[in-house]
Amino acid sequence: MAVSGGIAAYKSAELVRLLRKQGAKVRVVMTRSAMQFVSPLTFQALSGNPVHSELLDADEENSMGHINLVRWADVLVIAPATANTLAKCSHGLADDLLSTLYLAATCPVYVAPAMNQAMWHKTVTQENIQKLKSHGVIIIGPEQGDQACGETGFGRMSEPLAICNRLMDETPTRCLSGLKVLISAGPTREPLDPVRYITNRSSGKMGYALANAALKAGAKVTLVSGPVMLSPPVNADLISVETAAQMHAAIIGKAPAHDIYIGAAAVADYSPMITEQGKIKKQDDQTTLTLTLQKTRDILAEVAQLVNRPFTVGFAAETHDLEQYAKDKLTRKNLDMIAANWVGRDLGGFDSEQNALQVFWKNGQKNLAMTDKNQLAEQLISLIAERREYERGNKNTA
Ligand code: PMT
């Protein structure tokens, strides 16, 4: 929370209290003029953290410099935001800690303006507000009413409870904060010769949506991807592979250092026994061609067997007996969870924008209804976080 210098600063003290009551961790930054209205000690006591005010403070730079401070935050809320603060932020000035934090922020930014009603209505203030909105800043209030200066009109900072509720409603729960998640996505290509391969219809959309959802939930994500036509999620470590054997090597090497593994890739179950060095020629006297395939290594089952295994989530893609096959894979491969989807019908699955999942775990299940793969991925990520927490709780109390 960044507090600038207005009489509404006293309301921000209550906002800190309410946010903490909701379980939020709060760090407060104050401008010099804010400190004329409310003592930093008030915010320190309410937030339980030291208050930051100097841009160039040797001690703070050593421990938590301004960049670290804003990196730490899921949300930056500027309350109250004076006309001067709005002007600085909308023009990209960075001459104190608050404005520098704003400029460095990559998280959602909420601004609760508070000022005299004439200042609020001034064209330049309204232009600054429009500019900030166009930059993605979310403006809360101001409200109409009596003002400290004795005037009446728009300019009162929104009530702390309203700001708190808005923040709690709109801030995604960072249910995987601090965790490392390894995800496989897309198809594999098993070469027959230098120009031909065996593959499947996976587009990678489900796995990439899961990577994005895990990032949004606060995880550090490694994505091992077969060949797809998708842009890699920003901030994920991408490892591009082609064959099932390459995917196996990448995943088995990385899995022990991760907390969660999600196998969304459609890995080939069989690959050609021999990859011809030259192009396989058509023979005039042969009407059929027999290929000998060999089983690939089951990456998912091997991850589940690792000594320090991550929480292991498989997928099951089936054209019939979905539940029966999924439950069989859950037990046989010793998984923590399995997400089963219909494929080969007009029911989502391969290469579609939408999908539906039946998720199974030991003694439980949940159906995630047909929806856009991004939304579905968010639902599955929350479920994975919830189940992992539950199982860890059980292990710790056992
Ligand atoms: O990529 P999209 O177009 O968005 O489509 C999404 C999807 C349908 C590919 C995805 O939702 C999905 O179901 N992925 C798993 C596909 C699959 O290979 O299912 P399976 O039932 O054959 O395999 C079961 C599990 O074992 C999977 O987690 C798979 O990654 C894993 N496996 C399979 C073979 C192998 N050699 N190693 C493995 O790890």
PDB file of N, CA and C in Angstrom, residues 153 259 291:
ATOM      1  N   GLY A 153     -18.874  17.591  -2.423  1.00  0.00           N
ATOM      2  CA  GLY A 153     -18.776  17.158  -3.829  1.00  0.00           C
ATOM      3  C   GLY A 153     -17.946  15.894  -3.934  1.00  0.00           C
ATOM      4  N   ASP A 259       7.790 -29.164  -7.204  1.00  0.00           N
ATOM      5  CA  ASP A 259       6.785 -29.546  -6.201  1.00  0.00           C
ATOM      6  C   ASP A 259       5.608 -30.260  -6.833  1.00  0.00           C
ATOM      7  N   LEU A 291       5.494 -51.360 -40.357  1.00  0.00           N
ATOM      8  CA  LEU A 291       6.427 -50.648 -39.487  1.00  0.00           C
ATOM      9  C   LEU A 291       6.478 -51.371 -38.153  1.00  0.00           C
TER      10      LEU A 291
END
